[in-house]
mmCIF file of C-alpha atoms in Angstrom:
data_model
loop_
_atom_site.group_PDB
_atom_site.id
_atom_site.type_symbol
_atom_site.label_atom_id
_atom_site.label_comp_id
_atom_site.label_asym_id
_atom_site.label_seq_id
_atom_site.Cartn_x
_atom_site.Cartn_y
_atom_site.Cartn_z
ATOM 1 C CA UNK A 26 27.378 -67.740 -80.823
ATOM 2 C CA UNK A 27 23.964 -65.728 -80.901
ATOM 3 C CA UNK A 28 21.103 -65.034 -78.967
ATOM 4 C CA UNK A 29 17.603 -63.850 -80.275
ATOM 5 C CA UNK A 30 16.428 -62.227 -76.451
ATOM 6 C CA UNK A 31 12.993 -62.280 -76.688
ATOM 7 C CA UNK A 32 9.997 -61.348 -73.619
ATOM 8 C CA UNK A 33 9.075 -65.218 -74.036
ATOM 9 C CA UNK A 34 11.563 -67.152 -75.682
ATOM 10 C CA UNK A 35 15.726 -66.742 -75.961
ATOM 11 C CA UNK A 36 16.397 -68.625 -78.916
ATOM 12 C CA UNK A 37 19.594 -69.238 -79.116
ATOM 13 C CA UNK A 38 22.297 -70.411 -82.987
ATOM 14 C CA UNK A 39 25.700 -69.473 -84.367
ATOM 15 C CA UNK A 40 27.176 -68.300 -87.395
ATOM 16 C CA UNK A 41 30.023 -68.704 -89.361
ATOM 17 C CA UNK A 42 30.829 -66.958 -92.541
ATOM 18 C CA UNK A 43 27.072 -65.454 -92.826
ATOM 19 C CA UNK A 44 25.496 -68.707 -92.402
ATOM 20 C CA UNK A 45 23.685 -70.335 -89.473
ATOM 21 C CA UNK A 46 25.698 -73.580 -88.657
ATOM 22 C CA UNK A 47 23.398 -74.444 -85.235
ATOM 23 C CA UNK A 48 19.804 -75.168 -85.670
ATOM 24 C CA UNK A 49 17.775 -72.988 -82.679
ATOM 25 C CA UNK A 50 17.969 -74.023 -79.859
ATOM 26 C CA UNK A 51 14.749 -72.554 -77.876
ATOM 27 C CA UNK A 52 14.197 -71.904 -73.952
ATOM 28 C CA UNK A 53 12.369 -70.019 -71.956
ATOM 29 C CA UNK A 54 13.158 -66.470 -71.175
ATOM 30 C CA UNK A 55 11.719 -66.237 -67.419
ATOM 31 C CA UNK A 56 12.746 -62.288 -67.473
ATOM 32 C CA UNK A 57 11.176 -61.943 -64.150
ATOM 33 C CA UNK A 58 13.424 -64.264 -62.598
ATOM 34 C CA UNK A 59 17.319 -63.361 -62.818
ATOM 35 C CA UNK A 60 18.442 -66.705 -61.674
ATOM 36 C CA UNK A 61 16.460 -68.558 -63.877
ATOM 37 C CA UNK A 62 17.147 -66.617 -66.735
ATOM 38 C CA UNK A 63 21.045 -66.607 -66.275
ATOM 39 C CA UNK A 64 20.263 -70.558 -65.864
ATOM 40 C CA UNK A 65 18.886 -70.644 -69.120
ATOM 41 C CA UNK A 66 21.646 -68.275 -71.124
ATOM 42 C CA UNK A 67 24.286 -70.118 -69.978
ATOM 43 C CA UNK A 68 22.413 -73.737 -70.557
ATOM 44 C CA UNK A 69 21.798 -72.539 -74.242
ATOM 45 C CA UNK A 70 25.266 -71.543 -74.874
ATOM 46 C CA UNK A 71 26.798 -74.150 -73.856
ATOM 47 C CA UNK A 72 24.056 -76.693 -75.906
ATOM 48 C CA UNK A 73 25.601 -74.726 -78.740
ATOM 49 C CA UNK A 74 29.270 -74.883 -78.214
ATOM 50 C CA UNK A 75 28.570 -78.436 -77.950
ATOM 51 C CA UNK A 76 27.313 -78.798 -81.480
ATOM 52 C CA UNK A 77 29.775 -76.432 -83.069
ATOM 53 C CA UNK A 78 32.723 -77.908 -85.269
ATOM 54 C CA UNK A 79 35.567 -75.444 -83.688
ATOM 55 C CA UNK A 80 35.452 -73.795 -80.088
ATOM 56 C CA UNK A 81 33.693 -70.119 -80.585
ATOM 57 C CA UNK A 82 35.707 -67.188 -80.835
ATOM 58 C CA UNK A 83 32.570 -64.737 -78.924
ATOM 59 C CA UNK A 84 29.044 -64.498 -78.026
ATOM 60 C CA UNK A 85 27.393 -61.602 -79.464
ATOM 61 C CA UNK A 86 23.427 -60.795 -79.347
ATOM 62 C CA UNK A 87 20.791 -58.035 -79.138
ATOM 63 C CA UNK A 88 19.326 -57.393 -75.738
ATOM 64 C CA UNK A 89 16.318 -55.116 -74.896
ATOM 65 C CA UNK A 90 17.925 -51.638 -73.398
ATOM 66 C CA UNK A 91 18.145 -49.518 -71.129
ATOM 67 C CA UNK A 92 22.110 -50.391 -71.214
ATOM 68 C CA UNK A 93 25.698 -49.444 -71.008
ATOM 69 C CA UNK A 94 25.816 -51.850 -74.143
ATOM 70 C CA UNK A 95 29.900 -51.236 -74.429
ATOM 71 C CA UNK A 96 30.549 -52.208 -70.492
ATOM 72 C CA UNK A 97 27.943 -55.284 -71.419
ATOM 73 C CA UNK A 98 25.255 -54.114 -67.994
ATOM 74 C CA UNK A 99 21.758 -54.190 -68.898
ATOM 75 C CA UNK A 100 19.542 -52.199 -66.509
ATOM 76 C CA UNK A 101 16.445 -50.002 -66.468
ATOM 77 C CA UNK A 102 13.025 -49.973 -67.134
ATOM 78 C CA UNK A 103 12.836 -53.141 -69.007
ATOM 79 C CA UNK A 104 9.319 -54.531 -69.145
ATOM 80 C CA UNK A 105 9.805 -58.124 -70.267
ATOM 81 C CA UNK A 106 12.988 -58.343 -68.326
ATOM 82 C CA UNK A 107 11.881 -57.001 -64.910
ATOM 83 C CA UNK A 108 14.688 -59.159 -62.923
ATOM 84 C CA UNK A 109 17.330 -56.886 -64.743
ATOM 85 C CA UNK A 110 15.856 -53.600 -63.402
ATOM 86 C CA UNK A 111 18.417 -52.959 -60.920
ATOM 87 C CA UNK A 112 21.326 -53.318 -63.496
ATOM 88 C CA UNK A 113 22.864 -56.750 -63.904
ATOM 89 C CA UNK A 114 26.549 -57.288 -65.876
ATOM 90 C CA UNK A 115 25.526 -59.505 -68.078
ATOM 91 C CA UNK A 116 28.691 -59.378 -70.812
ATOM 92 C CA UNK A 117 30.704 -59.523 -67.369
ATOM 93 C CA UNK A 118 29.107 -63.125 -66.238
ATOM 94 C CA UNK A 119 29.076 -64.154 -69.216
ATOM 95 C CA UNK A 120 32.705 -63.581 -70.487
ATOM 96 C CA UNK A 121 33.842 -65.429 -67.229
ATOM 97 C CA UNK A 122 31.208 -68.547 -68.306
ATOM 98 C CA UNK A 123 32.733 -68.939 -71.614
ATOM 99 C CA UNK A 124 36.503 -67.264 -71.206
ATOM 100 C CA UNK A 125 35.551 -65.621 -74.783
ATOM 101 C CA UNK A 126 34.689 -62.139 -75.368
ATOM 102 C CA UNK A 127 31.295 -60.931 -75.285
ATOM 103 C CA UNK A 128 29.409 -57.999 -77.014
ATOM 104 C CA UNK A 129 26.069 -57.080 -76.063
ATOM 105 C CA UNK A 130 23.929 -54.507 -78.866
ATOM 106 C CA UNK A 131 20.218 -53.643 -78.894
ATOM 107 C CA UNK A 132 18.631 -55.270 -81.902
ATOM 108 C CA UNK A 133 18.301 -51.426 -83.961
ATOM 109 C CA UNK A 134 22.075 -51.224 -83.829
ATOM 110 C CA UNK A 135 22.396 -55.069 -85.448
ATOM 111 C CA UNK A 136 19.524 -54.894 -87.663
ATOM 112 C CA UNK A 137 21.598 -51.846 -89.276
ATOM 113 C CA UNK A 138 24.710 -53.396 -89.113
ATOM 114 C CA UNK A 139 23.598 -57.070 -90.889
ATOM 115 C CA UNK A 140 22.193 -54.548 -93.175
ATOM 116 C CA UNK A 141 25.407 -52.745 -93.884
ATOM 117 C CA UNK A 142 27.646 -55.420 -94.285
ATOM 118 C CA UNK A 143 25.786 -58.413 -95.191
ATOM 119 C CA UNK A 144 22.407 -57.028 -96.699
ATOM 120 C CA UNK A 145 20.511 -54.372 -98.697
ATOM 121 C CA UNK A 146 23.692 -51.532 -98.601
ATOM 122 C CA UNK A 147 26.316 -54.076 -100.359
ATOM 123 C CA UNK A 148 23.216 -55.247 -102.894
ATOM 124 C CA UNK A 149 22.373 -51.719 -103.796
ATOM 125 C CA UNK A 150 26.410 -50.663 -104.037
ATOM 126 C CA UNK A 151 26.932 -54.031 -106.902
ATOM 127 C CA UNK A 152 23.975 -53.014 -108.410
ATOM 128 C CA UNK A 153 25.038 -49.733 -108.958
ATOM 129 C CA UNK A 154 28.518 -50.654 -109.956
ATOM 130 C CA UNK A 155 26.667 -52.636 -112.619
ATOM 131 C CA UNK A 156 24.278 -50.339 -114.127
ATOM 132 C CA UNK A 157 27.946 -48.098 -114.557
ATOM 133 C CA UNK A 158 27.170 -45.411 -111.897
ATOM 134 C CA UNK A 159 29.835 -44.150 -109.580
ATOM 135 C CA UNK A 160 27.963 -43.467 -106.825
ATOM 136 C CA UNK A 161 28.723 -45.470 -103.782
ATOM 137 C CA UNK A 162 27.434 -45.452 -100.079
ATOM 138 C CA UNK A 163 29.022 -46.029 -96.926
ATOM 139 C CA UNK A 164 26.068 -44.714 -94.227
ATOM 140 C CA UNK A 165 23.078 -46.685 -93.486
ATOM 141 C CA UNK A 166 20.019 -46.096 -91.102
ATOM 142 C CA UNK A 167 18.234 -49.275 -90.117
ATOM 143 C CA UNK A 168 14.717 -48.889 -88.883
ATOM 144 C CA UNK A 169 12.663 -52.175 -86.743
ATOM 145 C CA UNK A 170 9.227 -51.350 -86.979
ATOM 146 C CA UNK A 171 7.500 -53.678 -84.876
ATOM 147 C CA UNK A 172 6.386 -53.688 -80.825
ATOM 148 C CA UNK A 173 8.265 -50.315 -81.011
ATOM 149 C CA UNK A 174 10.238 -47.913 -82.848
ATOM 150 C CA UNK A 175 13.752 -49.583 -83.200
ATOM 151 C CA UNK A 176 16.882 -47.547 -85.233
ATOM 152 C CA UNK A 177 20.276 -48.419 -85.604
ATOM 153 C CA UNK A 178 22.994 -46.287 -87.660
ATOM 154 C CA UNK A 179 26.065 -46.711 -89.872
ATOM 155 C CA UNK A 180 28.780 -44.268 -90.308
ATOM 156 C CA UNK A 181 31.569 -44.846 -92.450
ATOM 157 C CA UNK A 182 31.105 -48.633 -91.926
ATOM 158 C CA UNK A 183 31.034 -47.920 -88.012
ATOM 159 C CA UNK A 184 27.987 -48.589 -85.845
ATOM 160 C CA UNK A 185 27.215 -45.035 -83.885
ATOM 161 C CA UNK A 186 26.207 -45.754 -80.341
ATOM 162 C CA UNK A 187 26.787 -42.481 -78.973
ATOM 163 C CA UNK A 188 28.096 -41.547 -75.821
ATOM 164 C CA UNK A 189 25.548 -42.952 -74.030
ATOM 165 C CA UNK A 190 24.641 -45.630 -75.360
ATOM 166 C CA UNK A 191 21.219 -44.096 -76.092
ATOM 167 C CA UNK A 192 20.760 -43.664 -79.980
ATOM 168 C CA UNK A 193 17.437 -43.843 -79.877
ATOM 169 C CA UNK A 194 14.025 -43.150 -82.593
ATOM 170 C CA UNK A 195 11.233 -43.941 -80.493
ATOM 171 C CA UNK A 196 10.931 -40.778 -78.135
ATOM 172 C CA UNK A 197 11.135 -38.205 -80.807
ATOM 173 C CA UNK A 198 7.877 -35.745 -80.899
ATOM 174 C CA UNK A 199 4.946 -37.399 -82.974
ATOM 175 C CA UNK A 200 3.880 -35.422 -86.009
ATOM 176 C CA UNK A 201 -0.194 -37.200 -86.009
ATOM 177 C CA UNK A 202 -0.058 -36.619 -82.200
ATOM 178 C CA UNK A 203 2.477 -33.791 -81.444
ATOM 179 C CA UNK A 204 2.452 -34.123 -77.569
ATOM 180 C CA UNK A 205 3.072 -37.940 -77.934
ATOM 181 C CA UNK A 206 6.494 -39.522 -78.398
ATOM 182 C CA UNK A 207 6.510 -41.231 -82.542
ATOM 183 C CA UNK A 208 6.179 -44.604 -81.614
ATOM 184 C CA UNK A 209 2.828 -43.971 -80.223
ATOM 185 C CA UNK A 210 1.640 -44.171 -83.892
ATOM 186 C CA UNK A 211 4.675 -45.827 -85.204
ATOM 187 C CA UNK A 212 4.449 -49.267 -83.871
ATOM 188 C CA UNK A 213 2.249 -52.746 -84.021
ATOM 189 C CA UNK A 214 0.272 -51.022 -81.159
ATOM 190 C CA UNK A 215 -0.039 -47.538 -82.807
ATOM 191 C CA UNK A 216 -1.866 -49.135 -85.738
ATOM 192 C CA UNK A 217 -3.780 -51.305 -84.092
ATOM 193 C CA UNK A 218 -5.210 -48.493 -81.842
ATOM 194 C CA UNK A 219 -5.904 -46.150 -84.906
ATOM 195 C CA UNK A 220 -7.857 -49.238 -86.728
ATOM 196 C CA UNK A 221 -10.353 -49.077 -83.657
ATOM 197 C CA UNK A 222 -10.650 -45.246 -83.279
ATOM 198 C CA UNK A 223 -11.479 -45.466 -87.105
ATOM 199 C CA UNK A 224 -13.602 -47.814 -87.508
ATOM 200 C CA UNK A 225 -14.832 -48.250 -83.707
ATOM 201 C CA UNK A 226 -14.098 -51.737 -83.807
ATOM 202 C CA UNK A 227 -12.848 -52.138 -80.287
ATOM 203 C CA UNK A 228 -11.407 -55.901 -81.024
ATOM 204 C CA UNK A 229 -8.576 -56.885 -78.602
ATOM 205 C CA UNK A 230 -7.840 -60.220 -80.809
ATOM 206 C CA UNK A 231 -7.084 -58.138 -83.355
ATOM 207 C CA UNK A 232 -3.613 -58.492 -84.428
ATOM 208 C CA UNK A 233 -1.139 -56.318 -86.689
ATOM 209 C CA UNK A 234 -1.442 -58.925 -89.437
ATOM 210 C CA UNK A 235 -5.517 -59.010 -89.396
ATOM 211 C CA UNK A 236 -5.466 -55.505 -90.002
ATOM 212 C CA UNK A 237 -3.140 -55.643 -92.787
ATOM 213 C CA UNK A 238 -5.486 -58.641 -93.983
ATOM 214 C CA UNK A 239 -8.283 -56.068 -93.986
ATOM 215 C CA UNK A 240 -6.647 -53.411 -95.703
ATOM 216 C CA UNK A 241 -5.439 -55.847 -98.392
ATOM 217 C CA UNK A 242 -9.472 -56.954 -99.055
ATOM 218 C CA UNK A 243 -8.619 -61.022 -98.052
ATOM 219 C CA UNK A 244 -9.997 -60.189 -94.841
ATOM 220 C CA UNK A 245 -13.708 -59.045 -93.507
ATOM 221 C CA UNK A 246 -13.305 -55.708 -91.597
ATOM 222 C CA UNK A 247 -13.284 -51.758 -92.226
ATOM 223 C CA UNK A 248 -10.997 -51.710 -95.388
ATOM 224 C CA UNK A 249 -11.006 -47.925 -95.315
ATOM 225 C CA UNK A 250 -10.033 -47.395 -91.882
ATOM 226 C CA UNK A 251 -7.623 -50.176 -92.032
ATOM 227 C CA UNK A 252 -5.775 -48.448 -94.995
ATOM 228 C CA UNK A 253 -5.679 -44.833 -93.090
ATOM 229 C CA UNK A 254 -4.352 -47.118 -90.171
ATOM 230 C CA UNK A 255 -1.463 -47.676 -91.780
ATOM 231 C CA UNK A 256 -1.452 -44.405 -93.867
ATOM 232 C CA UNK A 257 -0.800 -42.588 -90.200
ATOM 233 C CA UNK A 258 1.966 -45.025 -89.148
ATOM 234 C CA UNK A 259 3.808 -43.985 -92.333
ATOM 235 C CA UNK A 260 3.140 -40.566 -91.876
ATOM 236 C CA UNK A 261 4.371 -40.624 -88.043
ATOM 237 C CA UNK A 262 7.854 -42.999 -89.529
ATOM 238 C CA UNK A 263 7.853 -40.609 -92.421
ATOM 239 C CA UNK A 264 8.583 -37.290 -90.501
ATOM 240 C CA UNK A 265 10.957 -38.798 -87.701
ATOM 241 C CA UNK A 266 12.988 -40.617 -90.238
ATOM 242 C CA UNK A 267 13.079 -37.561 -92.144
ATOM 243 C CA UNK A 268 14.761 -35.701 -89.387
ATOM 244 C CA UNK A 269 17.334 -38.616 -89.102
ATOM 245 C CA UNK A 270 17.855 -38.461 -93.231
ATOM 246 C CA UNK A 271 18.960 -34.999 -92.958
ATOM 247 C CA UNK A 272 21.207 -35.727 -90.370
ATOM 248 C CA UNK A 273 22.871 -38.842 -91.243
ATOM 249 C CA UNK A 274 22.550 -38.538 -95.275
ATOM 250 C CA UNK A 275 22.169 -42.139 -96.406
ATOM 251 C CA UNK A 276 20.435 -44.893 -97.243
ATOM 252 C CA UNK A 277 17.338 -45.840 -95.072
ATOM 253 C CA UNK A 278 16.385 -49.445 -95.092
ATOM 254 C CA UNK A 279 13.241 -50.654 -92.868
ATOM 255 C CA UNK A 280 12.718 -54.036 -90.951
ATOM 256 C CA UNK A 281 10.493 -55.705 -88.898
ATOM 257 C CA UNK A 282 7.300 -57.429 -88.692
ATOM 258 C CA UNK A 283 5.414 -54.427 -89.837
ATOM 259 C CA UNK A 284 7.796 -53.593 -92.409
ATOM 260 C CA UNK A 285 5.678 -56.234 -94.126
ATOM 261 C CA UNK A 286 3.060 -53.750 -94.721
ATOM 262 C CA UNK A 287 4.662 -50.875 -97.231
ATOM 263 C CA UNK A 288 2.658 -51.519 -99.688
ATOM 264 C CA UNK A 289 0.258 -49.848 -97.675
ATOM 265 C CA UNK A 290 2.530 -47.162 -95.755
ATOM 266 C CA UNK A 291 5.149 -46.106 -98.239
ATOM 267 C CA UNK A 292 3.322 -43.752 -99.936
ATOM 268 C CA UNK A 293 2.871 -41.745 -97.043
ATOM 269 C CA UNK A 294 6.450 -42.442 -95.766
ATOM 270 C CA UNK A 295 7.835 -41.146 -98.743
ATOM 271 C CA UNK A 296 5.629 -38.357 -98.594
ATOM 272 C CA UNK A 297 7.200 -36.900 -95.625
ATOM 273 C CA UNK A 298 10.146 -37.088 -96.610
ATOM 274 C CA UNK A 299 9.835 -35.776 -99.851
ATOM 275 C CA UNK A 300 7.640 -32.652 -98.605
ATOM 276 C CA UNK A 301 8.384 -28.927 -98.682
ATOM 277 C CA UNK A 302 8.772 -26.306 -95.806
ATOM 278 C CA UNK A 303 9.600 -22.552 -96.249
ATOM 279 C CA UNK A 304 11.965 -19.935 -95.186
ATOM 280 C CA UNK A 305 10.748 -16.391 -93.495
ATOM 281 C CA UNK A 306 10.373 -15.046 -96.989
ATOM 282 C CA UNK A 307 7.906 -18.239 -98.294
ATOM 283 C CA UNK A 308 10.621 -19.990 -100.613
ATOM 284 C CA UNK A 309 9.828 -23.452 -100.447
ATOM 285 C CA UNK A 310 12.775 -26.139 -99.448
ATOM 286 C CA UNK A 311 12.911 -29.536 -99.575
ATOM 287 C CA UNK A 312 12.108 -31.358 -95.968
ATOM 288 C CA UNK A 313 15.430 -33.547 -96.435
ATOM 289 C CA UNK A 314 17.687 -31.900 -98.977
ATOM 290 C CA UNK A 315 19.123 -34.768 -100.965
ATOM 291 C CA UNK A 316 16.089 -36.151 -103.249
ATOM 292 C CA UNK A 317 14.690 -39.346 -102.420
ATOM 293 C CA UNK A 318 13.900 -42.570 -104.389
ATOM 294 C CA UNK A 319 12.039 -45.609 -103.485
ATOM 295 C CA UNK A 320 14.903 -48.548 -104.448
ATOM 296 C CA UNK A 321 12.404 -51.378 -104.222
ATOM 297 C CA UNK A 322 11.303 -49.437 -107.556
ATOM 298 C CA UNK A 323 12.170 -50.166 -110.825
ATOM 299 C CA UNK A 324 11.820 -47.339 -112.314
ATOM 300 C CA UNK A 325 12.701 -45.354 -109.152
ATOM 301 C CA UNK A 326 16.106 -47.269 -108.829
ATOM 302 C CA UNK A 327 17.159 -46.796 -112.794
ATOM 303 C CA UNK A 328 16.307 -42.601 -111.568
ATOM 304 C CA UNK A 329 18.375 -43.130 -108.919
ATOM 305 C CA UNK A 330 21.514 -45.203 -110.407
ATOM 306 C CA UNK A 331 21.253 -42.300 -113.497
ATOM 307 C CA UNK A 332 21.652 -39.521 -111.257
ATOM 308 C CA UNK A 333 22.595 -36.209 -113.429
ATOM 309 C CA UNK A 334 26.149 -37.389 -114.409
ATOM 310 C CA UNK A 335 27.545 -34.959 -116.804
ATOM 311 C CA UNK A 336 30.526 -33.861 -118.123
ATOM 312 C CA UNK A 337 32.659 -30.877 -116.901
ATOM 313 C CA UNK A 338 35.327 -29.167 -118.627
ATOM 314 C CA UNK A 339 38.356 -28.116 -116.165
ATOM 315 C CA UNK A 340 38.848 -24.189 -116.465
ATOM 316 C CA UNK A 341 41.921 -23.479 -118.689
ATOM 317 C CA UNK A 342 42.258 -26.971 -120.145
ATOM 318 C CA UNK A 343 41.036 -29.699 -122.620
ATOM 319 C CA UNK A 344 41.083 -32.127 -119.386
ATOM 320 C CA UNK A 345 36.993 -33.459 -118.924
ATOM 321 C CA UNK A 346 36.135 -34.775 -115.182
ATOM 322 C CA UNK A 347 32.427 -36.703 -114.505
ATOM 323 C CA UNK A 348 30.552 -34.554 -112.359
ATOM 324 C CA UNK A 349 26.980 -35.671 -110.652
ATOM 325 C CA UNK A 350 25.728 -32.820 -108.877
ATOM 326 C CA UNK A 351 22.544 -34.616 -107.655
ATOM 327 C CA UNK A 352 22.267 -35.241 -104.006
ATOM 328 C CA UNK A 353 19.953 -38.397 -103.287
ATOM 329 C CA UNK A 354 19.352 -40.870 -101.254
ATOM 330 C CA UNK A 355 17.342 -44.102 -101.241
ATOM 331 C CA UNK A 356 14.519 -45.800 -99.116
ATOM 332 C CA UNK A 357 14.138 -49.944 -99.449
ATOM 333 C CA UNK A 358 12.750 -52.354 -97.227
ATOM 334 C CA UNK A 359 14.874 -55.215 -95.839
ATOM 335 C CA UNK A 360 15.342 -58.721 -98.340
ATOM 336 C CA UNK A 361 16.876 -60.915 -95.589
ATOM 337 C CA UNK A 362 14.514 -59.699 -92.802
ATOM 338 C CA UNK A 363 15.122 -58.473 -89.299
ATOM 339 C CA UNK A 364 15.639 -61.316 -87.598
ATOM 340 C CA UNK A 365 18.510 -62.372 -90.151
ATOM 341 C CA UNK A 366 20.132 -59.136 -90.078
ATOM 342 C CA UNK A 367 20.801 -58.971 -86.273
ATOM 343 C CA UNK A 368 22.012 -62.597 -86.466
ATOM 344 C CA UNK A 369 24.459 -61.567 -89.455
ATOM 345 C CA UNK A 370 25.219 -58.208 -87.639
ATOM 346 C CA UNK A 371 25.899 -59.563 -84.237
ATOM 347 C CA UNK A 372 28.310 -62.059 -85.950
ATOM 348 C CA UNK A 373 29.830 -58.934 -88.006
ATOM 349 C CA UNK A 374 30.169 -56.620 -85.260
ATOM 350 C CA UNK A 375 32.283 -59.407 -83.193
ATOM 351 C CA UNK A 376 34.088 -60.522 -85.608
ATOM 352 C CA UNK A 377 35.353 -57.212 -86.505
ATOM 353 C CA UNK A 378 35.758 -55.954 -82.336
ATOM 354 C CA UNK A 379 38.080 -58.463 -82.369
ATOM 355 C CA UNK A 380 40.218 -57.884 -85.402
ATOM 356 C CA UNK A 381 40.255 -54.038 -84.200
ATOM 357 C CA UNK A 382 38.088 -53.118 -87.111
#
């Protein structure tokens, strides 16, 4: 069973074998009311166990952090869930509700896992297997771009929460606004804040999607400073998931609402992460090592399946090995969308807690 924990609404579903078998079932979240809100997690649950073929075998969801996500206890400063400040055990209550085991993720962590195992990394793996390459990935990072700066990250088919619990994108230094934290500029907010500094259009009903409206010419507005809007966000997400690239050396796929806009960020995205820096003596580097392709692309992908496979002759002997010495990675938006991908990855990540996996 699932749970979509939102500052409004928790909408609540299962899945079985990487399809929804519950239509939603929708209630209010009332995050600044503990007892109401427990009332209403444990009234949707059990609306969906009553509709399911087969008795459950766990709950899993995404819930705003802070958290000690592996002990289930959600506490911190969380501003649409006020009532949990203090820390509540939430996997705790409900594991004694349902008598089935419950794991609790923040909604980066499942994005990247539905991703991994049910989205864009096993697509891109067949499709390379079918244009004849060799080249196969096992690491994903998983960016939400939406009301913040979400990231989740795969590692050898294993979800890496840290020590902590505190994996976390959105506090890294902002490249636009270097004594800012990224998501500043990298979020629904960041652009909608740079569309009024740039044009001076100081429109509170102004929404992520008008803006992208106006930069795509269907809707009245400052076209121009819409289109820089967004050129800054991907600038800002460009640099910080740069730094993550070179650290985690995989493929990067990005979610969320305001994913929706690449057309008018990627450029810029890609930019960063393509750029140059120098050493001491001014040779000129790459900013993240392994070269980088866009794989919603055609022409990028082909590039990128190719590689430079050659032939290499084993010292001493007639014996031939294949031989690729091109390091690259790939950057692709999300097919199934965020909202999909947690529900898959919550179901995944269960599912495979249990068998030990």
């Amino acid at each position: 069973m699932t749970l979509d924990a939102g500052g409004t609404n928790l909408v609540f579903s299962a899945v079985r074998n990487e399809q929804l078998i519950v239509e939603p079932i929708t209630l209010p979240s009332s995050g600044d009311n503990l007892d109401k809100c427990l009332q209403a997690m444990v009234q949707g649950f059990e609306t969906v166990a009553g509709r399911l073929p087969e008795p459950a075998v766990a709950i899993s969801f995404a819930f705003p952090g802070p958290a000690d996500y592996p002990n289930g206890v959600i506490g911190g400063f969380l501003p649409n869930f006020p009532a949990f400040r203090s820390g509540v055990a939430l996997g705790p209550f409900l594991e004694e509700k349902f008598g089935i085991p419950v794991f609790i993720n923040n909604d980066g962590d499942l994005f990247a896992y539905g991703e991994a195992f049910a989205g864009r990394l096993p697509e891109i793996n067949a499709r390379l297997a079918e244009m004849g390459s060799p080249k196969r990935y096992g690491n994903l990072i998983g960016y939400t771009f939406g009301t913040g700066f979400g990231v989740g990250i795969i590692s050898g088919g294993r979800l890496h929460i840290g020590d902590n619990s505190c994996v976390e994108t959105f506090c890294l230094r902002n490249s636009v606004y270097p004594d800012m934290i990224s998501e500043a500029t990298v979020s629904a907010g960041g652009i909608r804040r740079e569309y009024a500094r740039l044009s001076g259009i100081d429109d509170p009903s102004l929404e992520t999607k008008d803006i992208y409206d106006i930069a795509d010419g269907i809707r009245s507005g400052n076209r121009e400073a819409a289109l820089k809007a967004f050129e800054i966000f991907g600038m800002a997400a460009g640099d910080a998931i740069a730094t993550a690239a070179s650290l985690i050396d995989g493929i990067v796929v990005l979610g969320g609402g305001v994913a929706r806009g690449n057309k008018f960020f990627m450029s810029a995205l890609l930019g960063q992460m393509r750029s140059k820096l120098r050493n001491y003596n001014g040779e000129e580097l790459s900013r993240v090592q392994p070269q980088v392709y866009n794989l919603d692309d055609e022409a990028e992908f082909a590039l990128f399946a190719r590689g430079g496979a050659q032939k290499l002759q084993v010292y001493g002997s007639e014996r031939m090995v294949d031989y690729d010495p091109q390091k690259r990675i790939g950057v692709t938006v999300s097919r199934i969308g965020s909202s999909r991908a947690i529900q898959l990855g919550a179901a995944a990540y269960a599912l495979n807690r249990i068998d030990g996996k």
